[in-house]
Amino acid sequence: MLSTVIIGVGSYAPPTLLKNEDFLAKGIDTTDEWIRSRTGIRERHITDGSESTTDLATNAARAAIANAGIETSSIELIVVATLTPERPMPSAACAIQQRLGLPGVPAMDVAAACSGFIYGLSVADGLMRARGYKTVLVIGADILSSITNWADRSTCVLFGDGAGAVILKASEEEHRGITDIVLGADGNASELLTLERGGTIFMNGKEVFKLAVTVMGNVAQSLLERNQITKDDLALVIPHQANNRIIEAIASKIDVPIERFHVNVERYGNTSAASIPIALAEAVAAGRLKRNDWLLLVAFGGGLTWGGALIRW
Ligand code: UT7
């Protein structure tokens, strides 16, 4: 095998919308104006309690399988990035494997918070190269509404629920697919963004904001430099969707026009591991990627963790 190519994408978000105005009705001291100006978010999809992470993820997986035009039975490995599996054991990946009717197929969760999808992509790509898997399902899925502190106005307005998935295929084509991946973590800064067992998300927003801009900017620069790709070669950048201002700051740091970023935080909020694959599925549906385009993915989140992927579409 020479390369790992994304042959299908899919996403799913629960139908219930929580709009900025709805927070006032919930008695939260905030305004649509504050949320939009500080984050860019207008609304987010929230489960009504009837759907689990496995439900969302399975729907996204089925959409990606259909988009790839493959038989479900051809999937040889399942990797799920999530910080909100229904249960620590069995993993979300095993529950999804059962739903898809793939007994025997190896399945695992990857925990890297908002960077989880890039970590998952890297684990899948590595196992395809090392172990010869040819068709792999990678999912990012989270129900952040289940771990949101609804009394903390500085975080409860930020999060949403959803899932995105890709099908990876081992290919003999040179110069296509996942070209390079950067991963990193810093446990020294772990207390800036935490979730205790049975608890809700705590975030030092200001510090996380600053680090997110610096680190995602550096990851993007280093991927471009070490692969000798110029910023002008980039057809599309899909960053983790946490905050419009973070995305704009990254665009300015790497000097790529914001028009070449796919941004949907306005309609989803921050969906953690799901944010990049949901945006990718949208970008593909909108015809924003054509064969051989350079695509850059970049993420940052709790851990702290970060990652970036340079992909030739
Ligand atoms: O996915 C992992 C990565 N996560 C992120 O990247 C998130 C990073 N952080 C952020 O996006 C931003 O820091 C926030 C959106 C969370 C906060 O924006 P900020 O500009 O850093 O606001 P702040 O925390 O400095 O708060 C400014 C003011 C405060 O009032 P005072 O102390 O100046 O009187 C807050 O109490 O805004 C107040 N505030 C709010 N006001 C209305 C905080 N949240 C709200 C709210 N509505 N929802």
Coordinates of C-alpha atoms and ligand atoms in Angstrom, one line a residue:
M1 CA 0.0 0.0 0.0
L2 CA 1.3 3.5 -0.9
S3 CA -1.4 5.7 0.6
T4 CA -4.5 6.1 2.8
V5 CA -7.3 7.8 0.9
I6 CA -10.6 9.1 2.3
I7 CA -13.2 7.6 0.0
G8 CA -16.4 8.5 1.9
V9 CA -17.6 11.1 4.4
G10 CA -20.8 11.4 6.4
S11 CA -22.3 13.2 9.4
Y12 CA -25.3 13.3 11.6
A13 CA -26.6 15.8 14.2
P14 CA -29.7 15.4 16.3
P15 CA -32.7 17.5 15.0
T16 CA -33.3 19.6 18.1
L17 CA -31.8 23.1 17.8
L18 CA -30.8 25.1 20.8
K19 CA -30.7 28.8 19.7
N20 CA -28.9 31.6 21.5
E21 CA -32.2 33.1 22.4
D22 CA -33.2 29.9 24.1
F23 CA -30.7 30.4 26.9
L24 CA -32.6 33.4 28.2
A25 CA -35.7 31.2 28.6
K26 CA -33.5 28.8 30.6
G27 CA -32.7 31.6 33.0
I28 CA -29.0 32.0 31.9
D29 CA -27.7 35.5 32.1
T30 CA -26.4 35.9 28.5
T31 CA -27.4 37.5 25.2
D32 CA -27.4 36.5 21.6
E33 CA -25.2 39.5 20.9
W34 CA -22.5 38.3 23.5
I35 CA -22.5 34.7 22.2
R36 CA -22.3 35.8 18.5
S37 CA -19.7 38.4 19.0
R38 CA -17.4 36.3 21.3
T39 CA -17.8 33.0 19.6
G40 CA -19.7 33.2 16.2
I41 CA -22.2 30.6 17.4
R42 CA -25.9 31.1 16.7
E43 CA -27.3 27.7 17.4
R44 CA -26.3 24.1 18.2
H45 CA -27.9 20.6 17.8
I46 CA -28.7 19.0 21.1
T47 CA -30.0 15.5 21.8
D48 CA -33.5 15.4 23.4
G49 CA -32.3 12.4 25.5
S50 CA -33.6 9.8 23.0
E51 CA -30.3 9.5 21.1
S52 CA -27.0 8.3 22.4
T53 CA -23.4 8.8 21.2
T54 CA -23.7 5.4 19.6
D55 CA -26.9 6.4 17.8
L56 CA -25.3 9.6 16.4
A57 CA -22.1 7.8 15.4
T58 CA -23.9 4.9 13.7
N59 CA -26.0 7.3 11.6
A60 CA -22.8 9.2 10.6
A61 CA -21.1 5.9 9.8
R62 CA -24.0 4.7 7.6
A63 CA -23.9 8.1 5.7
A64 CA -20.1 7.7 5.1
I65 CA -20.6 4.1 4.0
A66 CA -23.2 5.2 1.5
N67 CA -21.1 8.1 0.4
A68 CA -18.1 5.7 -0.2
G69 CA -20.4 3.2 -2.1
I70 CA -18.9 0.3 -0.2
E71 CA -20.5 -2.8 1.5
T72 CA -20.6 -2.4 5.3
S73 CA -19.1 -5.9 5.4
S74 CA -15.8 -4.7 3.8
I75 CA -14.9 -2.7 6.9
E76 CA -12.0 -4.3 8.7
L77 CA -11.3 -1.9 11.6
I78 CA -13.4 0.7 13.6
V79 CA -11.8 3.6 15.4
V80 CA -14.1 6.0 17.4
A81 CA -12.9 9.3 18.8
T82 CA -15.2 10.4 21.7
L83 CA -15.1 11.7 25.2
T84 CA -18.7 10.8 25.8
P85 CA -19.2 7.1 25.2
E86 CA -22.4 5.8 26.9
R87 CA -20.2 3.5 29.0
P88 CA -16.5 3.3 29.7
M89 CA -16.9 -0.4 28.9
P90 CA -17.8 -1.7 26.4
S91 CA -16.4 1.1 24.2
A92 CA -18.6 3.2 21.9
A93 CA -16.7 1.5 19.1
C94 CA -17.9 -2.0 20.2
A95 CA -21.5 -0.7 20.4
I96 CA -21.2 0.7 16.9
Q97 CA -19.6 -2.5 15.6
Q98 CA -22.6 -4.4 17.0
R99 CA -25.1 -2.0 15.3
L100 CA -23.4 -2.2 12.0
G101 CA -23.4 -6.0 12.2
L102 CA -19.6 -6.5 12.0
P103 CA -18.8 -9.2 14.6
G104 CA -15.1 -9.9 14.9
V105 CA -14.0 -6.6 13.4
P106 CA -11.5 -4.9 15.8
A107 CA -13.0 -1.8 17.4
M108 CA -11.6 0.8 19.8
D109 CA -12.2 4.2 21.2
V110 CA -9.6 7.0 21.2
A111 CA -9.7 9.6 23.9
A112 CA -8.1 12.9 22.9
A113 CA -11.0 15.3 23.4
C114 CA -11.4 17.9 20.6
S115 CA -8.3 16.5 18.9
G116 CA -9.7 13.0 18.9
F117 CA -10.6 12.8 15.2
I118 CA -7.0 13.6 14.2
Y119 CA -5.7 11.1 16.7
G120 CA -8.2 8.5 15.4
L121 CA -7.1 9.2 11.8
S122 CA -3.5 8.7 12.8
V123 CA -4.2 5.5 14.6
A124 CA -6.2 4.1 11.7
D125 CA -3.6 5.2 9.1
G126 CA -0.8 3.7 11.2
L127 CA -2.6 0.3 11.6
M128 CA -3.5 0.2 7.9
R129 CA 0.2 0.6 7.1
A130 CA 1.5 -1.8 9.9
R131 CA -1.2 -4.4 9.8
G132 CA -2.6 -4.3 6.3
Y133 CA -6.2 -3.2 7.0
K134 CA -7.7 -2.1 3.7
T135 CA -11.0 -0.5 4.6
V136 CA -11.4 1.4 7.9
L137 CA -14.1 3.4 9.5
V138 CA -13.1 6.4 11.6
I139 CA -15.7 8.3 13.6
G140 CA -15.7 11.4 15.8
A141 CA -18.8 11.6 17.9
D142 CA -19.8 13.5 21.1
I143 CA -22.8 14.5 23.1
L144 CA -21.3 17.4 25.0
S145 CA -24.8 18.5 26.2
S146 CA -24.5 15.5 28.6
I147 CA -21.4 16.9 30.3
T148 CA -22.2 20.6 30.1
N149 CA -22.6 22.7 33.3
W150 CA -25.8 24.5 32.5
A151 CA -25.2 26.9 35.3
D152 CA -21.9 28.1 33.9
R153 CA -22.7 30.8 31.3
S154 CA -19.0 30.9 30.1
T155 CA -19.1 27.3 28.9
C156 CA -22.8 26.2 28.4
V157 CA -23.3 28.4 25.4
L158 CA -20.3 26.8 23.5
F159 CA -21.2 23.2 23.1
G160 CA -23.3 21.0 20.8
D161 CA -23.8 17.3 19.9
G162 CA -23.1 15.5 16.7
A163 CA -21.1 12.9 14.8
G164 CA -19.0 12.7 11.6
A165 CA -17.3 9.7 9.9
V166 CA -14.9 8.9 7.2
I167 CA -14.1 5.7 5.3
L168 CA -10.4 5.2 4.7
K169 CA -9.1 3.0 1.9
A170 CA -5.6 1.6 1.3
S171 CA -4.5 2.7 -2.1
E172 CA -1.7 2.0 -4.5
E173 CA -1.9 5.6 -5.8
E174 CA 1.2 7.6 -5.1
H175 CA 1.0 11.2 -3.9
R176 CA -2.6 11.0 -2.7
G177 CA -4.4 10.7 0.6
I178 CA -3.0 11.3 4.1
T179 CA 0.4 12.8 3.5
D180 CA 1.5 13.8 7.0
I181 CA 0.1 14.0 10.5
V182 CA 1.4 15.9 13.5
L183 CA 0.2 14.9 17.0
G184 CA 1.1 16.5 20.4
A185 CA 0.0 16.8 24.0
D186 CA 1.0 18.6 27.2
G187 CA -0.2 17.2 30.5
N188 CA 1.4 20.1 32.3
A189 CA -1.5 22.2 31.2
S190 CA -4.2 19.6 31.8
E191 CA -6.1 21.6 34.5
L192 CA -7.1 24.3 32.0
L193 CA -9.8 22.0 30.5
T194 CA -11.1 19.1 32.6
L195 CA -14.0 16.7 33.1
E196 CA -14.2 14.8 36.4
R197 CA -16.0 11.4 36.4
G198 CA -19.7 12.0 36.6
G199 CA -19.1 15.8 36.4
T200 CA -19.2 18.6 33.8
I201 CA -16.7 20.4 31.7
F202 CA -14.5 23.1 33.3
M203 CA -12.6 25.4 31.1
N204 CA -10.3 28.3 31.6
G205 CA -11.5 29.9 28.4
K206 CA -9.0 32.7 28.1
E207 CA -5.9 30.5 28.5
V208 CA -7.3 27.8 26.3
F209 CA -8.1 30.5 23.6
K210 CA -4.5 31.8 23.6
L211 CA -3.0 28.3 23.5
A212 CA -5.4 27.1 20.8
V213 CA -4.4 30.0 18.5
T214 CA -0.6 29.5 19.1
V215 CA -0.6 25.7 18.9
M216 CA -2.9 25.3 15.9
G217 CA -1.0 28.0 14.0
N218 CA 2.3 26.2 14.8
V219 CA 0.9 22.8 13.8
A220 CA -0.3 24.2 10.4
Q221 CA 3.0 26.0 9.8
S222 CA 5.0 22.9 10.5
L223 CA 2.9 20.6 8.3
L224 CA 3.3 23.1 5.4
E225 CA 7.0 23.6 5.9
R226 CA 8.1 20.0 6.4
N227 CA 6.1 18.9 3.3
Q228 CA 7.2 21.9 1.3
I229 CA 3.7 23.0 0.6
T230 CA 3.1 26.8 0.4
K231 CA 0.0 28.5 1.9
D232 CA -1.1 29.2 -1.6
D233 CA -1.2 25.5 -2.4
L234 CA -3.9 24.9 0.3
A235 CA -7.3 24.5 -1.3
L236 CA -9.1 24.2 2.1
V237 CA -8.4 24.3 5.8
I238 CA -10.8 22.6 8.2
P239 CA -10.0 23.6 11.8
H240 CA -11.6 22.4 15.0
Q241 CA -14.8 24.4 15.3
A242 CA -14.6 26.0 18.8
N243 CA -14.8 29.7 18.2
N244 CA -14.9 32.0 15.1
R245 CA -12.3 34.3 16.7
I246 CA -9.8 31.4 17.1
I247 CA -10.4 30.4 13.5
E248 CA -9.8 33.9 12.2
A249 CA -6.7 34.3 14.3
I250 CA -5.3 31.1 12.8
A251 CA -6.1 32.3 9.3
S252 CA -4.2 35.5 10.0
K253 CA -1.3 33.7 11.6
I254 CA -0.8 31.3 8.6
D255 CA -1.8 34.1 6.2
V256 CA -4.5 32.0 4.4
P257 CA -7.7 33.9 3.5
I258 CA -10.6 33.0 5.7
E259 CA -12.6 32.1 2.6
R260 CA -10.4 29.0 2.3
F261 CA -11.5 27.8 5.7
H262 CA -14.6 25.8 6.1
V263 CA -16.4 27.2 9.1
N264 CA -19.7 26.0 10.5
V265 CA -19.4 26.8 14.2
E266 CA -22.3 29.2 13.7
R267 CA -24.7 26.3 13.3
Y268 CA -23.1 23.5 15.5
G269 CA -21.1 25.1 18.3
N270 CA -18.2 23.1 19.5
T271 CA -19.0 19.4 19.0
S272 CA -15.5 18.2 20.2
A273 CA -14.3 15.1 18.3
A274 CA -17.2 15.4 15.8
S275 CA -16.4 19.0 14.7
I276 CA -13.8 18.3 12.0
P277 CA -15.6 15.3 10.3
I278 CA -18.9 17.1 10.3
A279 CA -17.3 20.1 8.6
L280 CA -15.5 17.8 6.2
A281 CA -18.7 16.1 5.2
E282 CA -20.3 19.5 4.7
A283 CA -17.3 20.8 2.6
V284 CA -17.4 17.7 0.4
A285 CA -21.2 18.0 -0.1
A286 CA -20.7 21.7 -1.0
G287 CA -18.1 20.7 -3.7
R288 CA -15.3 22.5 -1.9
L289 CA -12.7 19.7 -2.6
K290 CA -11.6 18.2 -5.9
R291 CA -9.1 15.5 -6.6
N292 CA -5.5 16.3 -5.8
D293 CA -6.5 19.4 -3.7
W294 CA -4.4 20.0 -0.6
L295 CA -6.6 19.9 2.6
L296 CA -5.3 20.8 6.0
L297 CA -7.1 19.6 9.2
V298 CA -6.0 21.1 12.6
A299 CA -7.4 20.6 16.1
F300 CA -6.8 21.5 19.7
G301 CA -8.4 20.4 22.9
G302 CA -8.4 19.0 26.4
G303 CA -5.4 17.1 27.6
L304 CA -4.1 19.4 26.4
T305 CA -3.9 17.7 23.0
W306 CA -3.4 18.8 19.5
G307 CA -3.1 17.5 16.0
G308 CA -3.0 18.3 12.3
A309 CA -3.3 16.3 9.1
L310 CA -2.2 17.3 5.6
I311 CA -4.2 15.4 3.0
R312 CA -4.1 15.3 -0.8
W313 CA -7.7 14.8 -1.8
Ligands
UT7_1 O1 -12.6 22.8 22.2 C1 -11.5 23.1 23.0 C2 -11.1 24.4 22.8 N1 -12.0 25.4 23.4 C3 -11.9 26.6 23.0 O2 -11.1 26.9 22.1 C4 -12.6 27.7 23.7 C5 -11.6 28.8 24.0 N2 -12.1 30.0 24.7 C6 -13.1 30.8 24.2 O3 -13.6 30.6 23.1 C7 -13.4 32.1 24.9 O4 -12.4 32.3 25.9 C8 -14.8 32.1 25.5 C9 -15.8 32.2 24.4 C10 -15.0 30.9 26.3 C11 -14.9 33.4 26.4 O5 -14.6 34.5 25.7 P1 -13.7 35.7 26.3 O6 -13.7 36.8 25.3 O7 -12.4 35.1 26.7 O8 -14.6 36.1 27.5 P2 -14.2 36.1 29.1 O9 -14.1 34.8 29.6 O10 -13.0 37.0 29.2 O11 -15.4 36.9 29.7 C12 -15.6 38.3 29.4 C13 -16.8 38.7 30.2 C14 -16.8 38.4 31.6 O12 -17.4 39.4 32.4 P3 -16.5 40.5 33.2 O13 -15.7 39.7 34.1 O14 -15.7 41.1 32.1 O15 -17.5 41.3 33.8 C15 -17.7 37.1 31.7 O16 -18.3 37.0 33.0 O17 -18.0 38.1 29.6 C16 -18.7 37.4 30.7 N3 -19.3 36.3 30.1 C17 -20.6 36.3 29.5 N4 -21.4 37.3 29.3 C18 -22.6 37.0 28.7 C19 -18.8 35.0 30.1 N5 -19.7 34.2 29.4 C20 -20.8 35.0 29.1 C21 -22.0 34.7 28.5 N6 -22.9 35.7 28.3 N7 -22.4 33.5 28.0

